[in-house]
mmCIF file with all atom_site columns, C-alpha atoms in Angstrom:
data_model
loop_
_atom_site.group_PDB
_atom_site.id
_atom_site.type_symbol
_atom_site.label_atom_id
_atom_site.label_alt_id
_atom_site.label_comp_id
_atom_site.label_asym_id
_atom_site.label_entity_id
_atom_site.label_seq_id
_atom_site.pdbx_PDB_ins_code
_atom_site.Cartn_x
_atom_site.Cartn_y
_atom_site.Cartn_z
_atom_site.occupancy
_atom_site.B_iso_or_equiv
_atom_site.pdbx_formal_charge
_atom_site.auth_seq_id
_atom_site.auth_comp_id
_atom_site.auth_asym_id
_atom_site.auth_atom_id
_atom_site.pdbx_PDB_model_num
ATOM 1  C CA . UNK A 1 1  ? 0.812  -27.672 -46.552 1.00 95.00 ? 1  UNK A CA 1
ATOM 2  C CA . UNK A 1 2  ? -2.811 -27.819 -47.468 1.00 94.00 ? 2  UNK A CA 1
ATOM 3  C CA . UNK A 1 3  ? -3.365 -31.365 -46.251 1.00 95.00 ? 3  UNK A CA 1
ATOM 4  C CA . UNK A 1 4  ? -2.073 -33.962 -44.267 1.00 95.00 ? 4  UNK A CA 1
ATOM 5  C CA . UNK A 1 5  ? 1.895  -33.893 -45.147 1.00 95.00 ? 5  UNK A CA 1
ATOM 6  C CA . UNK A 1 6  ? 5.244  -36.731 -44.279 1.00 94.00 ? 6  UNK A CA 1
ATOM 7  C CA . UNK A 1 7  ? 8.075  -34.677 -43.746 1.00 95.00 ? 7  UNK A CA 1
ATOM 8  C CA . UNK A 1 8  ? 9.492  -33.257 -46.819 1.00 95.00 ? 8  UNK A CA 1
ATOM 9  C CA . UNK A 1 9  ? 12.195 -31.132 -48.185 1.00 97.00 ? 9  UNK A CA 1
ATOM 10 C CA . UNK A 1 10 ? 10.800 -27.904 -50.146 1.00 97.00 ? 10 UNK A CA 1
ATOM 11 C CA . UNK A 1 11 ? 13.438 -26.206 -52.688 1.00 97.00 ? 11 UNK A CA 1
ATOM 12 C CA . UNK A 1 12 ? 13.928 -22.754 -53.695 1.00 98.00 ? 12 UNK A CA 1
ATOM 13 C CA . UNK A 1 13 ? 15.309 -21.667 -56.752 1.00 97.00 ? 13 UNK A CA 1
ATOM 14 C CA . UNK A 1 14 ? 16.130 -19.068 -58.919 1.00 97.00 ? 14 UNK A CA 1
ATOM 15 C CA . UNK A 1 15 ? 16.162 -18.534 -62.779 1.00 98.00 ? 15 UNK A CA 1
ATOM 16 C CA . UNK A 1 16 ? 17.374 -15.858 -64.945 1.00 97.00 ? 16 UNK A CA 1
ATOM 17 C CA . UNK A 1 17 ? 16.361 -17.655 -68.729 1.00 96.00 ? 17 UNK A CA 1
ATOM 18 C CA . UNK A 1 18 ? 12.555 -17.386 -67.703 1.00 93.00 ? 18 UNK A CA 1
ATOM 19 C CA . UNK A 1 19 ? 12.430 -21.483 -66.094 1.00 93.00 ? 19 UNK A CA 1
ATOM 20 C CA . UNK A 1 20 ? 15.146 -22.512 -68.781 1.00 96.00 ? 20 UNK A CA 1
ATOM 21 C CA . UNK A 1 21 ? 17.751 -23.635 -66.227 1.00 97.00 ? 21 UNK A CA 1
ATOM 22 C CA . UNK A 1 22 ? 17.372 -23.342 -62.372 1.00 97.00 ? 22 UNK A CA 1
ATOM 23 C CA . UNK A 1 23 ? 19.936 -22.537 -59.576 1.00 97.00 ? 23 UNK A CA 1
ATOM 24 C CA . UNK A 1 24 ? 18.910 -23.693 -56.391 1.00 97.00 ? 24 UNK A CA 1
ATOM 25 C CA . UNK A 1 25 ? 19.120 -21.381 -53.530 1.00 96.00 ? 25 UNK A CA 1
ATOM 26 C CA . UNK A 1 26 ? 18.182 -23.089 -50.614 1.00 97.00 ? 26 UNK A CA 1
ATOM 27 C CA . UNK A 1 27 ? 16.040 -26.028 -48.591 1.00 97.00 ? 27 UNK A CA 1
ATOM 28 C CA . UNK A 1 28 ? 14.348 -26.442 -45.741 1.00 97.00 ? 28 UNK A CA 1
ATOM 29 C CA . UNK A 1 29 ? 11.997 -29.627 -44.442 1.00 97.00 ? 29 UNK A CA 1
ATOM 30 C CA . UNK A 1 30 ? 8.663  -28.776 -43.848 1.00 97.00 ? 30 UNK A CA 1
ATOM 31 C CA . UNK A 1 31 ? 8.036  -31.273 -40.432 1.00 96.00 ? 31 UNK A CA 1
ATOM 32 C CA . UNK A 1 32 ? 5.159  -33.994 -41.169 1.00 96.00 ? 32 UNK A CA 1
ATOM 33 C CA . UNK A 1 33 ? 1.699  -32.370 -40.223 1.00 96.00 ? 33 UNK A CA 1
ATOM 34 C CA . UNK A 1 34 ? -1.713 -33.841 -39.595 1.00 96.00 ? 34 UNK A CA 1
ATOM 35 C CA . UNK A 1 35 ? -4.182 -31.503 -40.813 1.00 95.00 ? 35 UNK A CA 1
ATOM 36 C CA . UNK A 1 36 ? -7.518 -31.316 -38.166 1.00 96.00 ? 36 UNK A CA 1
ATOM 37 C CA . UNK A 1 37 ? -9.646 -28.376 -37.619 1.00 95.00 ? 37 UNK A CA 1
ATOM 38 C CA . UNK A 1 38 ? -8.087 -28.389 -33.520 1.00 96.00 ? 38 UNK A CA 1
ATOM 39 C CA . UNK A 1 39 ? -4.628 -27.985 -35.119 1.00 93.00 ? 39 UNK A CA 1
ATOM 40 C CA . UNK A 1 40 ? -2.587 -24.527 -37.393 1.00 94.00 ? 40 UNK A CA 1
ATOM 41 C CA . UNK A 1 41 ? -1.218 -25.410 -40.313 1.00 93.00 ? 41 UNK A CA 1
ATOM 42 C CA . UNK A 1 42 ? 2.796  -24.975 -39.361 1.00 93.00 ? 42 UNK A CA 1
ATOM 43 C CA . UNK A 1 43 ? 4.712  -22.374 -41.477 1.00 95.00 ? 43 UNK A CA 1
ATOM 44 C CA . UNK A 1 44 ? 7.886  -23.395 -42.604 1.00 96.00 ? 44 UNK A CA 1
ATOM 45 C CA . UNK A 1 45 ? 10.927 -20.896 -43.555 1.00 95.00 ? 45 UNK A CA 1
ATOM 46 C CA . UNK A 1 46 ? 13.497 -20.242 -45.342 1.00 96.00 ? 46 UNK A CA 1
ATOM 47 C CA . UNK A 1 47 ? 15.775 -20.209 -42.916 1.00 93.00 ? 47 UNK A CA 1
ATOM 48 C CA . UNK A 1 48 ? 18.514 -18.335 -44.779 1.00 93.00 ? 48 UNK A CA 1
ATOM 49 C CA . UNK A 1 49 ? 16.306 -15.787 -45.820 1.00 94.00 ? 49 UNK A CA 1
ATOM 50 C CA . UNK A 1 50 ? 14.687 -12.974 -43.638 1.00 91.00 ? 50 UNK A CA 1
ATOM 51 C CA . UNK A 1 51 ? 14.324 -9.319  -43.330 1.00 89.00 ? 51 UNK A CA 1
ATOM 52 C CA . UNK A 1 52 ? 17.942 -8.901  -41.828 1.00 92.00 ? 52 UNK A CA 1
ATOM 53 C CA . UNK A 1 53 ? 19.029 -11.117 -45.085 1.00 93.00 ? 53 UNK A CA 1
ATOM 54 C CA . UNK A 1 54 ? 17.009 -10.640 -47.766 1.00 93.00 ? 54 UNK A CA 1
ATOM 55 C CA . UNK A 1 55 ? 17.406 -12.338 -50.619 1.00 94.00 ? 55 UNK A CA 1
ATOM 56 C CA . UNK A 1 56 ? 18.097 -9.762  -53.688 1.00 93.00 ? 56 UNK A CA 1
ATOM 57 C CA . UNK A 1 57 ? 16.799 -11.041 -57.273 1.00 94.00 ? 57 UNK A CA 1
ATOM 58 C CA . UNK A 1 58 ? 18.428 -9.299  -60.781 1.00 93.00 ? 58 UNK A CA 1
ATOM 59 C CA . UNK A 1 59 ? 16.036 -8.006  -63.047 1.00 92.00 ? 59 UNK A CA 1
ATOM 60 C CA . UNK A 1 60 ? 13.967 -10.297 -64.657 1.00 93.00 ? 60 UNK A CA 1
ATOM 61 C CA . UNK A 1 61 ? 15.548 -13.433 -62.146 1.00 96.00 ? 61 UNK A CA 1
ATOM 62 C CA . UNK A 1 62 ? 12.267 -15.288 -61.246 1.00 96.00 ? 62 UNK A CA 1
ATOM 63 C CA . UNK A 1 63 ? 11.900 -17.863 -58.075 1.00 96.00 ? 63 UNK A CA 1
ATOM 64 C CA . UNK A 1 64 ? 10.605 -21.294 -58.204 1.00 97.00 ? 64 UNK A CA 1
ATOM 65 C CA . UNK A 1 65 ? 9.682  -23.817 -55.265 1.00 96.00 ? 65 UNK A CA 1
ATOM 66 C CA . UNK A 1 66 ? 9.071  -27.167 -55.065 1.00 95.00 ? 66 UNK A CA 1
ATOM 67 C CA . UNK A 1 67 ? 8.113  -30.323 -52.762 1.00 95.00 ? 67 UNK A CA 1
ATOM 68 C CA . UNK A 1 68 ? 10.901 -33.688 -52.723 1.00 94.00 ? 68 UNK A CA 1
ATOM 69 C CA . UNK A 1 69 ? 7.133  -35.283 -51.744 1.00 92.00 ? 69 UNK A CA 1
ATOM 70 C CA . UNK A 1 70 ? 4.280  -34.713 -54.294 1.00 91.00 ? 70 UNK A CA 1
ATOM 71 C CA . UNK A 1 71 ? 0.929  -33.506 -51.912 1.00 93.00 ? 71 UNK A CA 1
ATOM 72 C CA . UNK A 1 72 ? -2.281 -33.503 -54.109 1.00 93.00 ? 72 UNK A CA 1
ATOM 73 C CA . UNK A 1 73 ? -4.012 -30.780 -52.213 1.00 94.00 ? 73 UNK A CA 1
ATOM 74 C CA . UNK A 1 74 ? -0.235 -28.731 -52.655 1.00 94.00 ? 74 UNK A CA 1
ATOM 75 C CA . UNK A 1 75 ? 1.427  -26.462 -50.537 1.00 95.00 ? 75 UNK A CA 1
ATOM 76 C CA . UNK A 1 76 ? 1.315  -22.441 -50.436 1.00 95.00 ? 76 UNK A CA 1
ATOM 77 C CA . UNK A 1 77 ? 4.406  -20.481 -50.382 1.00 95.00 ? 77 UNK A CA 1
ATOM 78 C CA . UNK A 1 78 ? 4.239  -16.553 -50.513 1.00 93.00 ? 78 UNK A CA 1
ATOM 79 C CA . UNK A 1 79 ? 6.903  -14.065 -50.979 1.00 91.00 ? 79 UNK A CA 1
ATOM 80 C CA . UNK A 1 80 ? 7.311  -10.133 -50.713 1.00 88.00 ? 80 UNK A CA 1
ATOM 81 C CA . UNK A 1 81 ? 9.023  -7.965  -52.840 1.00 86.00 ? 81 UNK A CA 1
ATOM 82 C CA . UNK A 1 82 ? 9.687  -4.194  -53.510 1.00 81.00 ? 82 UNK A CA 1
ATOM 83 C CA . UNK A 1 83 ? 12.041 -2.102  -55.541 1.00 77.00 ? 83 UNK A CA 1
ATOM 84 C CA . UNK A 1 84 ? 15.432 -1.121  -54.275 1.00 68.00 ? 84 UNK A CA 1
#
């Protein structure tokens, strides 16, 4: 989060029609978080995903995420990718 968050659920999903229709892949809650210069910003994962199993995307499948809690300042969410 990039602010002060409530506990939330984020969502993960996948499309193949370019945002057309979406597929959801997974959720996680991102815990409620007070944001103070004293305090790291927590880093919530995907808890199904990781390096031992990685999630594997067709060509030209795109990922989406999203917050069940709108946050005006947003969250971040990064990814990594390579060709296999």
């Amino acid at each position: 989060p990039r602010a002060t968050v409530t506990a939330s659920s984020l969502l993960l999903y996948s499309s193949k029609d370019a945002g057309a229709t979406f597929q959801l892949i997974d959720s996680e809650l991102m815990a409620a978080y007070t944001l103070a210069a004293t305090t790291a910003i927590p880093e919530t994962s995907f808890g199904n995903i990781s390096q031992d199993t990685p999630l594997r995307l067709q060509a030209g499948e795109q990922l989406y995420v999203g917050s069940q809690v709108a946050l005006a300042a947003g969250i971040q969410f990064r990814s990594e990718g390579g060709d296999f």
